[in-house]
Structures are given as C-alpha cells and as structure tokens.
Amino acid sequence: RHIQLSLAILLLGVGIATVTDLQLNILGVKAQVATVEQASIEAAQNLEAPIAIVTGASRGIGKAVALALGKAGCK
C-alpha cells in the first residue's frame, strides 16, 4: 500500500523546495525533490548552498526528505 504526500520545505534565504512523489510503504520511504522556487536570484548567489532544516524522526519521512535535499545540493 502506498500513501502519497506533498510537502513544502523552506530553504532559508532561497525559497521553497516542493517535495512531490513522497511514497510510504512497508519497505521504507522514498522522496524526490521536484522543484525549487527561488525567492530571488541575488539571495541564491550569496549562499554557498541552500541550507535546509528538516524535523521529524518517528517514521523516516524527515530522513528521506533530508537525504533528497542533500542530493539536490542543500546543506
């Protein structure tokens, strides 16, 4: 059984990363970062990499989101 969710994560100083296609099943959690909307190009150019703060540790969703954001270049 799959449960599909859509989450939005605030990337400090940059904008919103929308995580779509987050699937929960008995084997684990899979997440893909679909888009990152930039608040301003100037703010993004002043950062080494976007910084994301992800919370949640009870079901693995936070870990999956953090790993997906890390693959997308976030700290």
PDB file of C-alpha atoms in Angstrom:
ATOM      1  CA  ARG A   1       0.000   0.000   0.000  1.00  0.00           C
ATOM      2  CA  HIS A   2       1.343   3.423  -0.954  1.00  0.00           C
ATOM      3  CA  ILE A   3       0.481   6.758   0.633  1.00  0.00           C
ATOM      4  CA  GLN A   4       1.401   9.774  -1.464  1.00  0.00           C
ATOM      5  CA  LEU A   5       2.005  13.129   0.189  1.00  0.00           C
ATOM      6  CA  SER A   6       3.155  16.535  -0.938  1.00  0.00           C
ATOM      7  CA  LEU A   7       5.413  18.586   1.338  1.00  0.00           C
ATOM      8  CA  ALA A   8       6.959  22.026   1.117  1.00  0.00           C
ATOM      9  CA  ILE A   9      10.235  22.776   2.852  1.00  0.00           C
ATOM     10  CA  LEU A  10      11.530  26.283   3.428  1.00  0.00           C
ATOM     11  CA  LEU A  11      15.101  26.695   2.244  1.00  0.00           C
ATOM     12  CA  LEU A  12      16.472  29.512   4.356  1.00  0.00           C
ATOM     13  CA  GLY A  13      17.335  32.519   2.241  1.00  0.00           C
ATOM     14  CA  VAL A  14      16.409  30.878  -1.041  1.00  0.00           C
ATOM     15  CA  GLY A  15      12.792  29.817  -1.324  1.00  0.00           C
ATOM     16  CA  ILE A  16      10.606  26.760  -1.214  1.00  0.00           C
ATOM     17  CA  ALA A  17      11.518  23.232  -2.295  1.00  0.00           C
ATOM     18  CA  THR A  18       8.444  21.220  -3.097  1.00  0.00           C
ATOM     19  CA  VAL A  19       8.826  17.535  -2.424  1.00  0.00           C
ATOM     20  CA  THR A  20       6.405  15.624  -4.576  1.00  0.00           C
ATOM     21  CA  ASP A  21       6.101  11.907  -5.008  1.00  0.00           C
ATOM     22  CA  LEU A  22       6.786  11.040  -1.381  1.00  0.00           C
ATOM     23  CA  GLN A  23       5.762   7.417  -1.027  1.00  0.00           C
ATOM     24  CA  LEU A  24       5.411   5.494   2.201  1.00  0.00           C
ATOM     25  CA  ASN A  25       5.265   1.738   2.061  1.00  0.00           C
ATOM     26  CA  ILE A  26       6.239  -1.231   4.171  1.00  0.00           C
ATOM     27  CA  LEU A  27       9.740  -1.210   2.666  1.00  0.00           C
ATOM     28  CA  GLY A  28      10.553   2.386   3.625  1.00  0.00           C
ATOM     29  CA  VAL A  29      10.253   5.944   2.410  1.00  0.00           C
ATOM     30  CA  LYS A  30      11.161   7.340  -0.998  1.00  0.00           C
ATOM     31  CA  ALA A  31      11.222  11.069  -1.765  1.00  0.00           C
ATOM     32  CA  GLN A  32      12.117  13.130  -4.790  1.00  0.00           C
ATOM     33  CA  VAL A  33      12.650  16.880  -4.856  1.00  0.00           C
ATOM     34  CA  ALA A  34      10.699  18.106  -7.844  1.00  0.00           C
ATOM     35  CA  THR A  35      11.275  21.857  -7.905  1.00  0.00           C
ATOM     36  CA  VAL A  36      12.976  24.669  -6.065  1.00  0.00           C
ATOM     37  CA  GLU A  37      11.361  28.075  -6.456  1.00  0.00           C
ATOM     38  CA  GLN A  38      13.897  30.821  -5.820  1.00  0.00           C
ATOM     39  CA  ALA A  39      12.784  33.831  -3.784  1.00  0.00           C
ATOM     40  CA  SER A  40      15.435  35.937  -5.504  1.00  0.00           C
ATOM     41  CA  ILE A  41      18.412  35.154  -7.678  1.00  0.00           C
ATOM     42  CA  GLU A  42      20.559  37.616  -5.691  1.00  0.00           C
ATOM     43  CA  ALA A  43      19.902  35.768  -2.421  1.00  0.00           C
ATOM     44  CA  ALA A  44      20.796  32.441  -4.016  1.00  0.00           C
ATOM     45  CA  GLN A  45      24.058  33.801  -5.431  1.00  0.00           C
ATOM     46  CA  ASN A  46      25.192  34.960  -1.973  1.00  0.00           C
ATOM     47  CA  LEU A  47      24.999  31.454  -0.486  1.00  0.00           C
ATOM     48  CA  GLU A  48      27.419  28.559  -0.899  1.00  0.00           C
ATOM     49  CA  ALA A  49      24.499  26.156  -0.910  1.00  0.00           C
ATOM     50  CA  PRO A  50      20.917  26.373   0.339  1.00  0.00           C
ATOM     51  CA  ILE A  51      20.507  25.401   3.976  1.00  0.00           C
ATOM     52  CA  ALA A  52      17.538  23.250   4.936  1.00  0.00           C
ATOM     53  CA  ILE A  53      16.261  22.401   8.407  1.00  0.00           C
ATOM     54  CA  VAL A  54      14.218  19.212   8.440  1.00  0.00           C
ATOM     55  CA  THR A  55      12.446  17.896  11.525  1.00  0.00           C
ATOM     56  CA  GLY A  56      10.771  14.587  12.187  1.00  0.00           C
ATOM     57  CA  ALA A  57      12.211  11.316  13.332  1.00  0.00           C
ATOM     58  CA  SER A  58       9.364   8.985  14.170  1.00  0.00           C
ATOM     59  CA  ARG A  59       8.594   7.424  10.770  1.00  0.00           C
ATOM     60  CA  GLY A  60      11.528   8.137   8.486  1.00  0.00           C
ATOM     61  CA  ILE A  61       9.897  10.943   6.492  1.00  0.00           C
ATOM     62  CA  GLY A  62      12.348  13.560   7.814  1.00  0.00           C
ATOM     63  CA  LYS A  63      15.319  11.348   6.966  1.00  0.00           C
ATOM     64  CA  ALA A  64      14.057  10.757   3.422  1.00  0.00           C
ATOM     65  CA  VAL A  65      13.423  14.469   2.884  1.00  0.00           C
ATOM     66  CA  ALA A  66      16.859  15.380   4.294  1.00  0.00           C
ATOM     67  CA  LEU A  67      18.594  12.845   2.041  1.00  0.00           C
ATOM     68  CA  ALA A  68      16.698  14.092  -1.027  1.00  0.00           C
ATOM     69  CA  LEU A  69      17.570  17.708  -0.240  1.00  0.00           C
ATOM     70  CA  GLY A  70      21.210  16.717   0.289  1.00  0.00           C
ATOM     71  CA  LYS A  71      21.287  15.099  -3.144  1.00  0.00           C
ATOM     72  CA  ALA A  72      19.820  18.327  -4.544  1.00  0.00           C
ATOM     73  CA  GLY A  73      22.766  20.287  -3.101  1.00  0.00           C
ATOM     74  CA  CYS A  74      21.378  21.559   0.197  1.00  0.00           C
ATOM     75  CA  LYS A  75      23.289  21.609   3.459  1.00  0.00           C
TER      76      LYS A  75
END
